[in-house]
XYZ file of N, CA, C and O in Angstrom:
216
model
N 117.555 77.986 94.089
C 118.074 79.195 94.702
C 116.962 80.230 94.877
O 116.841 80.821 95.935
N 116.151 80.444 93.824
C 115.084 81.429 93.910
C 114.062 81.044 94.979
O 113.537 81.906 95.685
N 113.768 79.754 95.093
C 112.805 79.313 96.096
C 113.337 79.535 97.508
O 112.588 79.934 98.402
N 114.606 79.306 97.723
C 115.203 79.550 99.037
C 115.170 81.035 99.379
O 114.868 81.411 100.518
N 115.471 81.867 98.395
C 115.427 83.314 98.621
C 113.999 83.765 98.918
O 113.773 84.611 99.794
N 113.032 83.204 98.205
C 111.631 83.552 98.444
C 111.212 83.135 99.847
O 110.505 83.882 100.538
N 111.634 81.956 100.300
C 111.306 81.502 101.653
C 111.875 82.452 102.704
O 111.189 82.816 103.658
N 113.116 82.839 102.524
C 113.747 83.757 103.472
C 113.033 85.108 103.474
O 112.812 85.702 104.539
N 112.657 85.566 102.314
C 111.954 86.842 102.211
C 110.580 86.763 102.869
O 110.151 87.694 103.550
N 109.893 85.640 102.704
C 108.593 85.467 103.359
C 108.726 85.479 104.876
O 107.885 86.064 105.577
N 109.766 84.859 105.397
C 110.013 84.890 106.843
C 110.252 86.321 107.314
O 109.708 86.756 108.332
N 111.058 87.051 106.558
C 111.341 88.450 106.889
C 110.062 89.277 106.819
O 109.814 90.131 107.673
N 109.249 89.026 105.805
C 107.995 89.762 105.648
C 107.076 89.525 106.844
O 106.459 90.456 107.360
N 106.970 88.287 107.284
C 106.124 87.977 108.435
C 106.590 88.743 109.666
O 105.770 89.307 110.405
N 107.902 88.790 109.873
C 108.447 89.539 111.009
C 108.135 91.028 110.880
O 107.695 91.669 111.836
N 108.383 91.574 109.700
C 108.198 93.005 109.512
C 106.725 93.405 109.612
O 106.396 94.441 110.198
N 105.844 92.595 109.058
C 104.424 92.924 109.113
C 103.867 92.828 110.533
O 102.863 93.464 110.852
N 104.525 92.067 111.378
C 104.127 91.978 112.775
C 104.718 93.066 113.645
O 104.405 93.171 114.824
N 105.572 93.889 113.065
C 106.253 94.960 113.801
C 105.508 96.278 113.586
O 105.499 96.830 112.489
N 104.904 96.791 114.641
C 104.162 98.046 114.545
C 105.057 99.241 114.234
O 104.561 100.308 113.866
N 106.367 99.077 114.390
C 107.290 100.186 114.155
C 107.849 100.211 112.738
O 108.653 101.074 112.408
N 107.437 99.279 111.889
C 107.904 99.277 110.491
C 107.396 100.538 109.802
O 106.231 100.908 109.936
N 108.285 101.190 109.077
C 107.932 102.448 108.417
C 107.367 102.200 107.022
O 107.551 101.119 106.450
N 106.707 103.217 106.487
C 106.181 103.099 105.125
C 107.275 102.796 104.105
O 107.077 101.928 103.252
N 108.425 103.474 104.142
C 109.486 103.123 103.186
C 109.964 101.680 103.335
O 110.253 101.013 102.343
N 110.042 101.180 104.556
C 110.450 99.790 104.770
C 109.419 98.832 104.176
O 109.777 97.852 103.532
N 108.144 99.131 104.391
C 107.090 98.270 103.858
C 107.023 98.345 102.343
O 106.772 97.339 101.675
N 107.265 99.518 101.780
C 107.300 99.660 100.319
C 108.442 98.831 99.743
O 108.280 98.117 98.758
N 109.619 98.907 100.359
C 110.773 98.126 99.902
C 110.464 96.630 100.004
O 110.785 95.864 99.091
N 109.822 96.232 101.100
C 109.431 94.836 101.272
C 108.504 94.404 100.146
O 108.684 93.335 99.558
N 107.526 95.239 99.818
C 106.611 94.924 98.723
C 107.333 94.769 97.399
O 107.027 93.869 96.608
N 108.299 95.635 97.146
C 109.077 95.545 95.909
C 109.863 94.243 95.854
O 109.933 93.584 94.813
N 110.467 93.866 96.972
C 111.258 92.638 97.017
C 110.366 91.399 96.883
O 110.736 90.433 96.216
N 109.191 91.437 97.508
C 108.254 90.316 97.369
C 107.792 90.178 95.923
O 107.689 89.064 95.401
N 107.541 91.301 95.273
C 107.130 91.262 93.860
C 108.230 90.651 92.995
O 107.948 89.834 92.112
N 109.464 91.042 93.249
C 110.584 90.495 92.482
C 110.711 88.988 92.716
O 110.959 88.223 91.774
N 110.525 88.555 93.962
C 110.628 87.120 94.277
C 109.524 86.338 93.578
O 109.769 85.248 93.048
N 108.324 86.889 93.569
C 107.216 86.200 92.896
C 107.487 86.103 91.402
O 107.240 85.070 90.777
N 108.026 87.174 90.804
C 108.377 87.129 89.375
C 109.403 86.033 89.105
O 109.283 85.289 88.128
N 110.421 85.922 89.963
C 111.456 84.895 89.783
C 110.861 83.492 89.885
O 111.153 82.624 89.061
N 110.050 83.272 90.895
C 109.450 81.950 91.086
C 108.519 81.621 89.920
O 108.502 80.488 89.424
N 107.779 82.615 89.452
C 106.889 82.400 88.305
C 107.689 82.026 87.059
O 107.316 81.130 86.306
N 108.806 82.721 86.845
C 109.651 82.441 85.687
C 110.180 81.010 85.745
O 110.175 80.287 84.748
N 110.598 80.571 86.929
C 111.090 79.205 87.094
C 109.968 78.208 86.823
O 110.155 77.214 86.112
N 108.786 78.475 87.371
C 107.657 77.563 87.175
C 107.265 77.477 85.703
O 106.992 76.380 85.191
N 107.239 78.613 85.019
C 106.906 78.596 83.595
C 107.950 77.827 82.798
O 107.622 77.062 81.892
N 109.202 78.008 83.138
C 110.281 77.309 82.447
C 110.168 75.807 82.652
O 110.287 75.030 81.693
N 109.909 75.403 83.863
C 109.765 73.973 84.155
C 108.527 73.406 83.465
O 108.553 72.296 82.953
N 107.453 74.167 83.461
C 106.239 73.734 82.799
C 106.446 73.565 81.304
O 105.952 72.614 80.693
N 107.199 74.478 80.698
C 107.482 74.385 79.262
C 108.309 73.145 78.956
O 108.068 72.464 77.944
N 109.251 72.831 79.826
C 110.068 71.630 79.597
C 109.252 70.365 79.734
O 109.458 69.398 79.021
N 108.309 70.361 80.666
C 107.498 69.152 80.896
C 106.485 68.922 79.794
O 106.071 67.786 79.553
N 106.073 69.996 79.106
C 105.041 69.834 78.071
C 105.630 69.373 76.726
O 104.890 69.123 75.806
N 106.933 69.234 76.653
C 107.568 68.796 75.404
C 107.418 67.329 75.186
O 107.273 66.485 75.907
């Protein structure tokens, strides 16, 4: 689920970053959401890595 959400967010980010009319608040919100997605994906990867090292 987190990976699918991250993919969708990356697609949205690409669109927004290509839009010259994107505002600073919109870009700040995008950055916050990208940071949250990276944290989620990292947490999943660490969890999977911990299970594999057992």
